[in-house]
mmCIF file of N, CA, C and O in Angstrom:
data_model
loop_
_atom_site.group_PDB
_atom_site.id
_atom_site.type_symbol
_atom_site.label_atom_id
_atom_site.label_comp_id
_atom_site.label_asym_id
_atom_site.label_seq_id
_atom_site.Cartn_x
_atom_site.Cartn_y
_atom_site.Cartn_z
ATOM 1 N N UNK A 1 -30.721 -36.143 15.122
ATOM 2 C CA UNK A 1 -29.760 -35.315 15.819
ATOM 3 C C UNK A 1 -28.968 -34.507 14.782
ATOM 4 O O UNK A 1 -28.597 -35.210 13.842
ATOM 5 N N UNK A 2 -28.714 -33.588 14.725
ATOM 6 C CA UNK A 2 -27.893 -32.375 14.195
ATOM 7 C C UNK A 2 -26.510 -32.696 14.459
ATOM 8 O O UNK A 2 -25.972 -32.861 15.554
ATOM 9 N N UNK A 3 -25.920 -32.774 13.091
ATOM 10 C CA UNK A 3 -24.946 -33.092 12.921
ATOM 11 C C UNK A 3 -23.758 -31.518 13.103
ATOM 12 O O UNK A 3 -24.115 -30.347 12.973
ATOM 13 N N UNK A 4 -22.494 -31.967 13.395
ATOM 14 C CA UNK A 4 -21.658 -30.889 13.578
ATOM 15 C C UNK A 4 -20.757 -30.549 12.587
ATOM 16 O O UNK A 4 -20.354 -31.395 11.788
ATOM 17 N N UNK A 5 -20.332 -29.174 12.551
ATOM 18 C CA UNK A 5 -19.086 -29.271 11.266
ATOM 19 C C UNK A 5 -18.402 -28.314 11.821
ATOM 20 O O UNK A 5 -19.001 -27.432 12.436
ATOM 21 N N UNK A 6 -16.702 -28.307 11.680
ATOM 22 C CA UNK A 6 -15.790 -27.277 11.681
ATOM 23 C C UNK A 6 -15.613 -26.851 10.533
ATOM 24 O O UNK A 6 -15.848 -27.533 9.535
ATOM 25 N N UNK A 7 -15.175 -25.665 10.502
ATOM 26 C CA UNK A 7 -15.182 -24.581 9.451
ATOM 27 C C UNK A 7 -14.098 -23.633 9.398
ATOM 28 O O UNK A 7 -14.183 -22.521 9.919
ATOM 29 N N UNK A 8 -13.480 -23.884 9.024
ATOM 30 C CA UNK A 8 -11.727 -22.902 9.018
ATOM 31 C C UNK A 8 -11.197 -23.045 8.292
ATOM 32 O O UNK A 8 -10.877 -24.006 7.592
ATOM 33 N N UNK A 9 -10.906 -21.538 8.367
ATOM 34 C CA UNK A 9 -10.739 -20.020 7.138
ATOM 35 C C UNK A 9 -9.193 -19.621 7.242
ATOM 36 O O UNK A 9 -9.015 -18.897 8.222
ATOM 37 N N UNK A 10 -8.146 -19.852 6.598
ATOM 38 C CA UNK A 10 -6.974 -19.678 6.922
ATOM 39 C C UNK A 10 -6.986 -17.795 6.277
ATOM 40 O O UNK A 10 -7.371 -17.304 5.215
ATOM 41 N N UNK A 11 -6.398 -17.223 7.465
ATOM 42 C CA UNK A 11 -6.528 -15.686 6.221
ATOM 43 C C UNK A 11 -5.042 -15.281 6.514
ATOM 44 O O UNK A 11 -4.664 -14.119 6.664
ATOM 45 N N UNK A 12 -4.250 -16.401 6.574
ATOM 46 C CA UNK A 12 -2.468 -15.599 6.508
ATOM 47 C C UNK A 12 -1.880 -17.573 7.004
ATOM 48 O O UNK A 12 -2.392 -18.350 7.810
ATOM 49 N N UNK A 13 -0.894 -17.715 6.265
ATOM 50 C CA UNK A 13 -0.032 -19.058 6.284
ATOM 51 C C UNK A 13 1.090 -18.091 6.817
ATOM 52 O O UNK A 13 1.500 -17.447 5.852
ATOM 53 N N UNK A 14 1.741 -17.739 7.959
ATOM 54 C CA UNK A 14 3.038 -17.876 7.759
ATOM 55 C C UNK A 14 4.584 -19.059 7.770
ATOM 56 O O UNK A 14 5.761 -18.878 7.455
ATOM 57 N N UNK A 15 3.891 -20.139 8.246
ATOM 58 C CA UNK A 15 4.863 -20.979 8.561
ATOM 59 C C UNK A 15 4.871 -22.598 8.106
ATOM 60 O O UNK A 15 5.046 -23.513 8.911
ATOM 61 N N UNK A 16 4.600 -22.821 6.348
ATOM 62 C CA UNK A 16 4.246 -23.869 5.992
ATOM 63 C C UNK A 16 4.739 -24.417 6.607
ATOM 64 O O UNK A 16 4.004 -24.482 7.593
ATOM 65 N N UNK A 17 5.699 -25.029 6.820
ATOM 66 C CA UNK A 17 6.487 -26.288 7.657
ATOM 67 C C UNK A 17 5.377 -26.582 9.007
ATOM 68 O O UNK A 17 4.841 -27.688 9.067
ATOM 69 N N UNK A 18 5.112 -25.664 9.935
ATOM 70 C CA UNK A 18 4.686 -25.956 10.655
ATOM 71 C C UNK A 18 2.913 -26.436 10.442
ATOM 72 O O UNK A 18 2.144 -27.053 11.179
ATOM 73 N N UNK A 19 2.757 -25.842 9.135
ATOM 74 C CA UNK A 19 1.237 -26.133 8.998
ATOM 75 C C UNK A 19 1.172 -27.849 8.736
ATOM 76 O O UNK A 19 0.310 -28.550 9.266
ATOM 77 N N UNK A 20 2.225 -28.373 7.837
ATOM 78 C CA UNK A 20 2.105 -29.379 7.547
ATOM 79 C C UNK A 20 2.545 -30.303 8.427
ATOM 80 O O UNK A 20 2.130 -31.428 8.145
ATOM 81 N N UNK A 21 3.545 -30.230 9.830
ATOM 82 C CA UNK A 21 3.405 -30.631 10.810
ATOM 83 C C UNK A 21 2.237 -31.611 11.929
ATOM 84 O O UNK A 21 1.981 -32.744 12.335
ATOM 85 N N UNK A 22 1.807 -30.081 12.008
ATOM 86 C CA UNK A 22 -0.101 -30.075 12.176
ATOM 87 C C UNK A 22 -0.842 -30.734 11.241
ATOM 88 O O UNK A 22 -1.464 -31.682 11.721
ATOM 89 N N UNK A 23 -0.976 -30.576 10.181
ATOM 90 C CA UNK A 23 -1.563 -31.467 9.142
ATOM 91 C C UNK A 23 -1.858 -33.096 9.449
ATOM 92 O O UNK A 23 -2.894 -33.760 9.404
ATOM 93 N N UNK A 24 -0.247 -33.479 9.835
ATOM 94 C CA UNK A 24 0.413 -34.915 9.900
ATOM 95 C C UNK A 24 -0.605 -35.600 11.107
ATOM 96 O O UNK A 24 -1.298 -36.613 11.010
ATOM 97 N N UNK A 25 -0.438 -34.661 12.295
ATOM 98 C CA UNK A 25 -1.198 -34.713 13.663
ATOM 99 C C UNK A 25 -2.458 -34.712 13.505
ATOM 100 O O UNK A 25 -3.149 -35.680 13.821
ATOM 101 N N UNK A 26 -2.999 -33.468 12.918
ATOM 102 C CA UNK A 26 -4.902 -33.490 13.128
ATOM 103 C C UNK A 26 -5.916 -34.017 12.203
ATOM 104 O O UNK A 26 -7.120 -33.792 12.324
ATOM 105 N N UNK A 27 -5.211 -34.957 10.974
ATOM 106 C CA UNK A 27 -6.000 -35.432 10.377
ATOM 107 C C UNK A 27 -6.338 -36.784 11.207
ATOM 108 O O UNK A 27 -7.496 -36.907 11.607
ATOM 109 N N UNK A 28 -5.474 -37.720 11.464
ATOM 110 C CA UNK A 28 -5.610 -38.871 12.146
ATOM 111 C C UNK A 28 -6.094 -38.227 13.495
ATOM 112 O O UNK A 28 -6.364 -39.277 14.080
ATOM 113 N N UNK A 29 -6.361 -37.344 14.302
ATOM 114 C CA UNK A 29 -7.040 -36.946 15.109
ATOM 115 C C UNK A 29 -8.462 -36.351 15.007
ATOM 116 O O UNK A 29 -9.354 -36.343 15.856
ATOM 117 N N UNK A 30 -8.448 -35.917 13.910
ATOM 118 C CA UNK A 30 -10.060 -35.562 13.519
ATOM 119 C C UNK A 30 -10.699 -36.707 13.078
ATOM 120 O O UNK A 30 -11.929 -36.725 13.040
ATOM 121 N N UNK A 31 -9.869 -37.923 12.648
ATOM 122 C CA UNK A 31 -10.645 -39.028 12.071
ATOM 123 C C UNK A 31 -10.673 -40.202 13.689
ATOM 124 O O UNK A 31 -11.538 -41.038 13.949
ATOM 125 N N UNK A 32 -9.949 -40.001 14.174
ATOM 126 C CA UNK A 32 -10.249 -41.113 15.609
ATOM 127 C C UNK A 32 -11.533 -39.744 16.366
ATOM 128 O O UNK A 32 -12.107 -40.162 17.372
ATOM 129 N N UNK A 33 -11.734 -39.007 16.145
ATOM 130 C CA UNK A 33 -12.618 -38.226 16.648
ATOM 131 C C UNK A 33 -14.430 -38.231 16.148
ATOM 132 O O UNK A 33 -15.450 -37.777 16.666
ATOM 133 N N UNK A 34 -14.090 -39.107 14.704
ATOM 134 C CA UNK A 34 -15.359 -39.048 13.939
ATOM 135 C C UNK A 34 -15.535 -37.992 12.986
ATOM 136 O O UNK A 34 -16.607 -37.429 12.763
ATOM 137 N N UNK A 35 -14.391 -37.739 12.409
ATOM 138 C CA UNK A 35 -14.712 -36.106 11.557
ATOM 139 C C UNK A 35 -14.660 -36.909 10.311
ATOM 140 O O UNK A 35 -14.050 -37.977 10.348
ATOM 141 N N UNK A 36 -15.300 -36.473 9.072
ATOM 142 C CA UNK A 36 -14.926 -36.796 7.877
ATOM 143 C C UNK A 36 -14.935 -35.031 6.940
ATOM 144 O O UNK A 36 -15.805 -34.160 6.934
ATOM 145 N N UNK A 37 -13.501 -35.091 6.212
ATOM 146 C CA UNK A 37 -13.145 -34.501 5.574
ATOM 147 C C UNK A 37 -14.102 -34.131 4.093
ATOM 148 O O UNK A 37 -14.233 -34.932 3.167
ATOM 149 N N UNK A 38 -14.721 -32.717 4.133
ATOM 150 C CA UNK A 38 -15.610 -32.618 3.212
ATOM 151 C C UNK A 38 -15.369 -31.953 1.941
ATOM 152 O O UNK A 38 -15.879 -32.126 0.834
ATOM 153 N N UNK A 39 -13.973 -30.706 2.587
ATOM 154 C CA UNK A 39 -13.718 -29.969 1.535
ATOM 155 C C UNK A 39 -12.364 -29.553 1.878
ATOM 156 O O UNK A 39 -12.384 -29.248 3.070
ATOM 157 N N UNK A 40 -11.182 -29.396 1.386
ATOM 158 C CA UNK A 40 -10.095 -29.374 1.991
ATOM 159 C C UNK A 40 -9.146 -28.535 0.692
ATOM 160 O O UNK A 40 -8.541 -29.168 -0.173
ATOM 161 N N UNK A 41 -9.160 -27.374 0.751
ATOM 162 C CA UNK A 41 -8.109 -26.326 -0.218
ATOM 163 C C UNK A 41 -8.632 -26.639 -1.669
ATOM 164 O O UNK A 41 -7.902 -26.519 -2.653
ATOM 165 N N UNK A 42 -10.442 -27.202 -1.763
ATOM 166 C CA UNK A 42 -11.017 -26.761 -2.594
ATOM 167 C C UNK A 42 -10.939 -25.512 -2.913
ATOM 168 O O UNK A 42 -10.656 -24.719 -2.016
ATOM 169 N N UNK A 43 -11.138 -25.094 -4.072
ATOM 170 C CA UNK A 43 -11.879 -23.712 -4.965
ATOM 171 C C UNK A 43 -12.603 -23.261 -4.242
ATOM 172 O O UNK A 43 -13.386 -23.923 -3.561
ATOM 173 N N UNK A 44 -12.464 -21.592 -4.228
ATOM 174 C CA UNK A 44 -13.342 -20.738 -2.852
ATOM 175 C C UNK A 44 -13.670 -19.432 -3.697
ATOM 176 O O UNK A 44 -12.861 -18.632 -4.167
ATOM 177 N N UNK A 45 -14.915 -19.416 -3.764
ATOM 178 C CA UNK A 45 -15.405 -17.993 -4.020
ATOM 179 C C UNK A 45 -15.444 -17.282 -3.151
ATOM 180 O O UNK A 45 -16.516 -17.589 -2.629
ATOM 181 N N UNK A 46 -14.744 -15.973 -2.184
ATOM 182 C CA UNK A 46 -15.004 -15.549 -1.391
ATOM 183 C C UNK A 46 -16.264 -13.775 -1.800
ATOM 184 O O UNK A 46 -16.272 -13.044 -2.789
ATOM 185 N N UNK A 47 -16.906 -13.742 -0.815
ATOM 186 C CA UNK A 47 -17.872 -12.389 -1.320
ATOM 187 C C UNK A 47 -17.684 -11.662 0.163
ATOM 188 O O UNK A 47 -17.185 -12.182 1.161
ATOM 189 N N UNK A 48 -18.203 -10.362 0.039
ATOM 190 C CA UNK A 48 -18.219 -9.345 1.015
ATOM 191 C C UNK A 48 -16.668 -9.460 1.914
ATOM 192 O O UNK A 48 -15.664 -9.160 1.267
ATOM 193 N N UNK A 49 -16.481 -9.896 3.410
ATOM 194 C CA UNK A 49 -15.481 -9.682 3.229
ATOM 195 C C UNK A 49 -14.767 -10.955 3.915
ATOM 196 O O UNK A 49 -14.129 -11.081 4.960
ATOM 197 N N UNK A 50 -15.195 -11.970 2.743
ATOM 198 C CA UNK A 50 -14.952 -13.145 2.803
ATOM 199 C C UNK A 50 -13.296 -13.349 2.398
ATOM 200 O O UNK A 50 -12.674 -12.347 2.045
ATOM 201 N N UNK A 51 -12.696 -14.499 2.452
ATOM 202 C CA UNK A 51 -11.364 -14.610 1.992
ATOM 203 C C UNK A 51 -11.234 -15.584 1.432
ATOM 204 O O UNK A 51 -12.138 -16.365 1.730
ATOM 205 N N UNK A 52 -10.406 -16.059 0.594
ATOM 206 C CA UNK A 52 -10.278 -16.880 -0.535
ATOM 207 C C UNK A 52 -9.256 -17.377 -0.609
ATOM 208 O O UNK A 52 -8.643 -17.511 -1.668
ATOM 209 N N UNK A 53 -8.698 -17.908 0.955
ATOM 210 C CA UNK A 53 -7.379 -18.980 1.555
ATOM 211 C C UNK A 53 -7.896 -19.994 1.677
ATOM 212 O O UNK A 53 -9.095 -20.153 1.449
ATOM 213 N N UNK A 54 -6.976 -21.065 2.129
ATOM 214 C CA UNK A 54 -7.423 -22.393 2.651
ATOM 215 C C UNK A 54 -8.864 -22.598 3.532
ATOM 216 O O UNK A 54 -9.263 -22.334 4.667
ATOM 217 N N UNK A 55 -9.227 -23.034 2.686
ATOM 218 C CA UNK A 55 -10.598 -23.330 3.664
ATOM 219 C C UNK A 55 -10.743 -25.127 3.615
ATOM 220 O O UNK A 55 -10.447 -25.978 2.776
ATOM 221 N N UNK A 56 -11.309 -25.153 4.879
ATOM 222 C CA UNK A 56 -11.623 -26.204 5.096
ATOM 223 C C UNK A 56 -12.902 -26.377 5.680
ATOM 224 O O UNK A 56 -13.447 -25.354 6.096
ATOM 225 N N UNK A 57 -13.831 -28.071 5.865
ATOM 226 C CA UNK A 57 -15.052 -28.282 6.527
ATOM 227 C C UNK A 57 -14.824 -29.358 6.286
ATOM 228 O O UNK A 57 -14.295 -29.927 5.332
ATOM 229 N N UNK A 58 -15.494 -29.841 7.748
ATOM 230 C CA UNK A 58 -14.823 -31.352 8.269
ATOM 231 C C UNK A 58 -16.591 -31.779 8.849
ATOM 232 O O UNK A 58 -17.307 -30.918 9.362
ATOM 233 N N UNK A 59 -16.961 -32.951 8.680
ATOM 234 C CA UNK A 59 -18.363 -33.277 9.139
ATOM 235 C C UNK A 59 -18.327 -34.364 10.578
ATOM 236 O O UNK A 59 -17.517 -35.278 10.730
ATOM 237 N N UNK A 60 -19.351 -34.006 11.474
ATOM 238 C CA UNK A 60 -19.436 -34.780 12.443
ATOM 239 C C UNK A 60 -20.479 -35.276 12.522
ATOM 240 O O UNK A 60 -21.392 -34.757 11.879
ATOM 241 N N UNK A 61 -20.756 -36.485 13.344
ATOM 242 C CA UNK A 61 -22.357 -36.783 13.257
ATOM 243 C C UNK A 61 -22.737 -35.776 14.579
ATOM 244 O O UNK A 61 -23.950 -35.574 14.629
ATOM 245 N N UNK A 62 -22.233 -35.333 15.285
ATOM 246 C CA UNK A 62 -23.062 -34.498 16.117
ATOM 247 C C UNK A 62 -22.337 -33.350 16.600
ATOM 248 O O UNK A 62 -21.113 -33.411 16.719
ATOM 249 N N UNK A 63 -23.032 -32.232 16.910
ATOM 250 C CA UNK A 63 -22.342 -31.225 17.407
ATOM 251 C C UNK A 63 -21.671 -31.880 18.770
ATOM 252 O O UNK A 63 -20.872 -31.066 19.232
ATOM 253 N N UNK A 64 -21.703 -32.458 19.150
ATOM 254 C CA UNK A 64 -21.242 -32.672 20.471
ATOM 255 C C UNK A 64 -20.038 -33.299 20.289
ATOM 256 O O UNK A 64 -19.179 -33.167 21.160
ATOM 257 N N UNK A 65 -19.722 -34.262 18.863
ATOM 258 C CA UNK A 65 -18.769 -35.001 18.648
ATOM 259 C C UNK A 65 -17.601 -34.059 18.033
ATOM 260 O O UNK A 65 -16.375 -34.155 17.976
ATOM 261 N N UNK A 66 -18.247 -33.413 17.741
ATOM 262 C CA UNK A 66 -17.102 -31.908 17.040
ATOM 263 C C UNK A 66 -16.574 -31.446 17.754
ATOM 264 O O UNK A 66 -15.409 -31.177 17.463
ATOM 265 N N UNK A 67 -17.100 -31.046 19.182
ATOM 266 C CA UNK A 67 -16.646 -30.005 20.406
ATOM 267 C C UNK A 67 -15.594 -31.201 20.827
ATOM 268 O O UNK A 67 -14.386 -30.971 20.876
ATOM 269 N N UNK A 68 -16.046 -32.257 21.072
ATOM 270 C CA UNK A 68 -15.424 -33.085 22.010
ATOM 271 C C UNK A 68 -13.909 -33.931 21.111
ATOM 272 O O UNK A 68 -13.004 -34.593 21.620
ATOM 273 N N UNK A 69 -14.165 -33.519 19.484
ATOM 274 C CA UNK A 69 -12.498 -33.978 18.535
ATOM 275 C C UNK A 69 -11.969 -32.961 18.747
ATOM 276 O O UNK A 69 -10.750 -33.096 18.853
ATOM 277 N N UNK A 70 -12.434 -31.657 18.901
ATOM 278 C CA UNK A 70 -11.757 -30.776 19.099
ATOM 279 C C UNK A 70 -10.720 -30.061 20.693
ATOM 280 O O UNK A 70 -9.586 -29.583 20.669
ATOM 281 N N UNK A 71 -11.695 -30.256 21.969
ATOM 282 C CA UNK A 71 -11.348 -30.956 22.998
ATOM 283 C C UNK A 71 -10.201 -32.057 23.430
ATOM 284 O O UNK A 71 -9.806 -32.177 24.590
ATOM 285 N N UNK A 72 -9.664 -32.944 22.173
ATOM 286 C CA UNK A 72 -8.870 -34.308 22.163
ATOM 287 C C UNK A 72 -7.745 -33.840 22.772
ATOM 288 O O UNK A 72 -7.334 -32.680 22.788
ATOM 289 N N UNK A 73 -7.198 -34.965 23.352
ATOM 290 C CA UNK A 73 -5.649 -34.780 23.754
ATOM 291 C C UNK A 73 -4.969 -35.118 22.404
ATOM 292 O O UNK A 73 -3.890 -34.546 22.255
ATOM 293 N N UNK A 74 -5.307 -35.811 21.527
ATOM 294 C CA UNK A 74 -4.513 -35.755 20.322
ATOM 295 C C UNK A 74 -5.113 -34.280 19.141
ATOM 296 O O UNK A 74 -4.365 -34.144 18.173
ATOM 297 N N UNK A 75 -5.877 -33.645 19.174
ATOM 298 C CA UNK A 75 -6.566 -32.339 18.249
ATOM 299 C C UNK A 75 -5.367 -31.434 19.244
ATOM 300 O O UNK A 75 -4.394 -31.146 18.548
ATOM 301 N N UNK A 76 -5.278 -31.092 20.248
ATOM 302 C CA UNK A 76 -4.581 -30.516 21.185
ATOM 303 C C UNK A 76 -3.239 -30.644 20.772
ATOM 304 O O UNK A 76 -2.760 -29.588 20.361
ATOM 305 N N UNK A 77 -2.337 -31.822 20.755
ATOM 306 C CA UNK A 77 -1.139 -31.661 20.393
ATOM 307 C C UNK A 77 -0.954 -31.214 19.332
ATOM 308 O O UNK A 77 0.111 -30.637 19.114
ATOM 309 N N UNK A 78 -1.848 -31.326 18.417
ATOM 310 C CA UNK A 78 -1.828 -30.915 17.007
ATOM 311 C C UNK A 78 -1.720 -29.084 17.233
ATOM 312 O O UNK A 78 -0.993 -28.257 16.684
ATOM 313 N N UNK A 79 -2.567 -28.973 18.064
ATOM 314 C CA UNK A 79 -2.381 -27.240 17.938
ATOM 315 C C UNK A 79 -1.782 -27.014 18.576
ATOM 316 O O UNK A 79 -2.202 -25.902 18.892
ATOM 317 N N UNK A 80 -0.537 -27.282 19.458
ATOM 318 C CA UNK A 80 0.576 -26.945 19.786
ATOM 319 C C UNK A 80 1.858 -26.742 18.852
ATOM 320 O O UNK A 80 2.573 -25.744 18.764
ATOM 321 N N UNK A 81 1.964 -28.093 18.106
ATOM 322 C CA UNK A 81 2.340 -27.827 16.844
ATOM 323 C C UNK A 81 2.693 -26.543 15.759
ATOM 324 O O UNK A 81 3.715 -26.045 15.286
ATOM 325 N N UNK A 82 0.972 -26.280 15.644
ATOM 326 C CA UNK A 82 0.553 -25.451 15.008
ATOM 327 C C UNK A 82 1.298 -24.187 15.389
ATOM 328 O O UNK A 82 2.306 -23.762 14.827
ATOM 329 N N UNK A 83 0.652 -23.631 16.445
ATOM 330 C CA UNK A 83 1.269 -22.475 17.128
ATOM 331 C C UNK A 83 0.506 -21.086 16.553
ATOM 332 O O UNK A 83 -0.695 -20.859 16.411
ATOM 333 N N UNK A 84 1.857 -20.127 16.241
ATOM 334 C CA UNK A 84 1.706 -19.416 15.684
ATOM 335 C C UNK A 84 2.119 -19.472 13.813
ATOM 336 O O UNK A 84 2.624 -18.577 13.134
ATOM 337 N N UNK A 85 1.775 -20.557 13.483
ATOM 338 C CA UNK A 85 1.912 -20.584 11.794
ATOM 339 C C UNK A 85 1.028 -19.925 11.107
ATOM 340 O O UNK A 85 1.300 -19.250 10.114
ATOM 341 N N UNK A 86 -0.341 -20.106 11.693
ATOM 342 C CA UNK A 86 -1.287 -19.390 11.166
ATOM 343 C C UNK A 86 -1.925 -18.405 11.862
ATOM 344 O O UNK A 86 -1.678 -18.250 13.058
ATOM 345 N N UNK A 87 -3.021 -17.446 11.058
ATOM 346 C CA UNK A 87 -3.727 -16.472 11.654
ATOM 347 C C UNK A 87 -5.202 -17.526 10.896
ATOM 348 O O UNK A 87 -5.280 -17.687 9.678
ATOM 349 N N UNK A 88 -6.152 -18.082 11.801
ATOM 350 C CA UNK A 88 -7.279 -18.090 11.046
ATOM 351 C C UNK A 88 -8.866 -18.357 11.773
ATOM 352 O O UNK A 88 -8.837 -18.452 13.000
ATOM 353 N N UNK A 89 -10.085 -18.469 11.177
ATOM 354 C CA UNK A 89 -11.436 -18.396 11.920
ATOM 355 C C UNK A 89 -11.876 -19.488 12.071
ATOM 356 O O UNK A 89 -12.295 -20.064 11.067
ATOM 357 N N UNK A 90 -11.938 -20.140 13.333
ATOM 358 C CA UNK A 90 -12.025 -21.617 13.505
ATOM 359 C C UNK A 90 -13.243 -21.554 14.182
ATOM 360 O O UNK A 90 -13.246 -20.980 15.270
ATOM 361 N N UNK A 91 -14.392 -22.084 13.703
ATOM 362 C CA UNK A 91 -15.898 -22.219 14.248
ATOM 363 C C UNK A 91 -15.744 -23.825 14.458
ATOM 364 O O UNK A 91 -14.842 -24.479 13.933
ATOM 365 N N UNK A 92 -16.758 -24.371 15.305
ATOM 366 C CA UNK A 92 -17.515 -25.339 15.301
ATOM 367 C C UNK A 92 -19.348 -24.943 15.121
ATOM 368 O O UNK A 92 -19.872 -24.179 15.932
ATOM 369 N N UNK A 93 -19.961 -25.416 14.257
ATOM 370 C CA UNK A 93 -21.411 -24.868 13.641
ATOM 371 C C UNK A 93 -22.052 -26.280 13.955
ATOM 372 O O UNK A 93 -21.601 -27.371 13.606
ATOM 373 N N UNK A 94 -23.209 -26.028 14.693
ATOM 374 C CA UNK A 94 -24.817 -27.169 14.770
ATOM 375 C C UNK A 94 -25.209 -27.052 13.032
ATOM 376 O O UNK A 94 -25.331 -26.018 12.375
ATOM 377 N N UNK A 95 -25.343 -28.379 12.603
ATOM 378 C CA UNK A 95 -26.150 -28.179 11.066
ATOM 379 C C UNK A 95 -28.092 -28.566 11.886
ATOM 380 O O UNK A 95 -28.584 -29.188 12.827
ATOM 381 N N UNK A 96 -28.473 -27.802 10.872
ATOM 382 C CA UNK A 96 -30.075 -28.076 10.863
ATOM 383 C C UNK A 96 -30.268 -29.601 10.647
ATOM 384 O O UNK A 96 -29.717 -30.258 9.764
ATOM 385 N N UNK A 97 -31.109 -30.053 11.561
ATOM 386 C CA UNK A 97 -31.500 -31.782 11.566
ATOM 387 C C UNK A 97 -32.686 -31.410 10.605
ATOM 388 O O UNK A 97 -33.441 -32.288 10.188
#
C-alpha cells in the first residue's frame, strides 16, 4: 500500500506566536494520527519558483491515514489556532508503492 505524506511550504510567517501555538496542537495530533516527522525547517534549496521558507514533510503509512490526521478533530483545532498566521501550500501526496 502507498504510503502518504504532507508537504507544506510556508511562503509568508506573519504571526509567530500563533504559529507556535499551532505547533504545540498539531504535532501531538499528527502523531495520534500516525504521521512521523521527516523533515521539519531543514535546509531548502528552492529552484524555479520554488521558495526557501519553512518546509515541512510528515510520513504516513497510507494515503488514507494522511487525509483522515488531517480530517482530526484535534489537526482541526490546531488550524483554528493557526488562522491567519500564515500564507502557505499544504498538499497531501500518494507516494509510489
Amino acid at each position: 500500500m502507498p504510503k502518504g505524506y504532507w508537504v507544506s511550504v510556508y511562503r509568508t510567517i506573519s504571526d509567530p506566536e500563533k504559529l507556535a501555538a499551532y505547533d504545540r496542537l498539531a504535532g501531538p495530533a499528527v502523531r495520534a494520527g500516525g504521521g512521523r516527522v521527516l523533515a521539519r525547517g531543514s535546509r531548502v534549496v528552492a529552484h524555479d519558483a520554488g521558495i526557501a521558507e519553512r518546509t515541512i514533510l510528515i510520513e504516513f503509512d497510507s494515503f488514507e491515514q494522511a487525509v483522515a490526521a488531517r480530517e482530526s478533530a484535534a489537526y482541526q483545532e490546531a488550524l483554528v489556532v493557526l488562522s491567519d498566521a500564515v500564507e502557505r501550500d499544504f498538499r497531501i501526496v500518494e507516494g509510489i508503492d
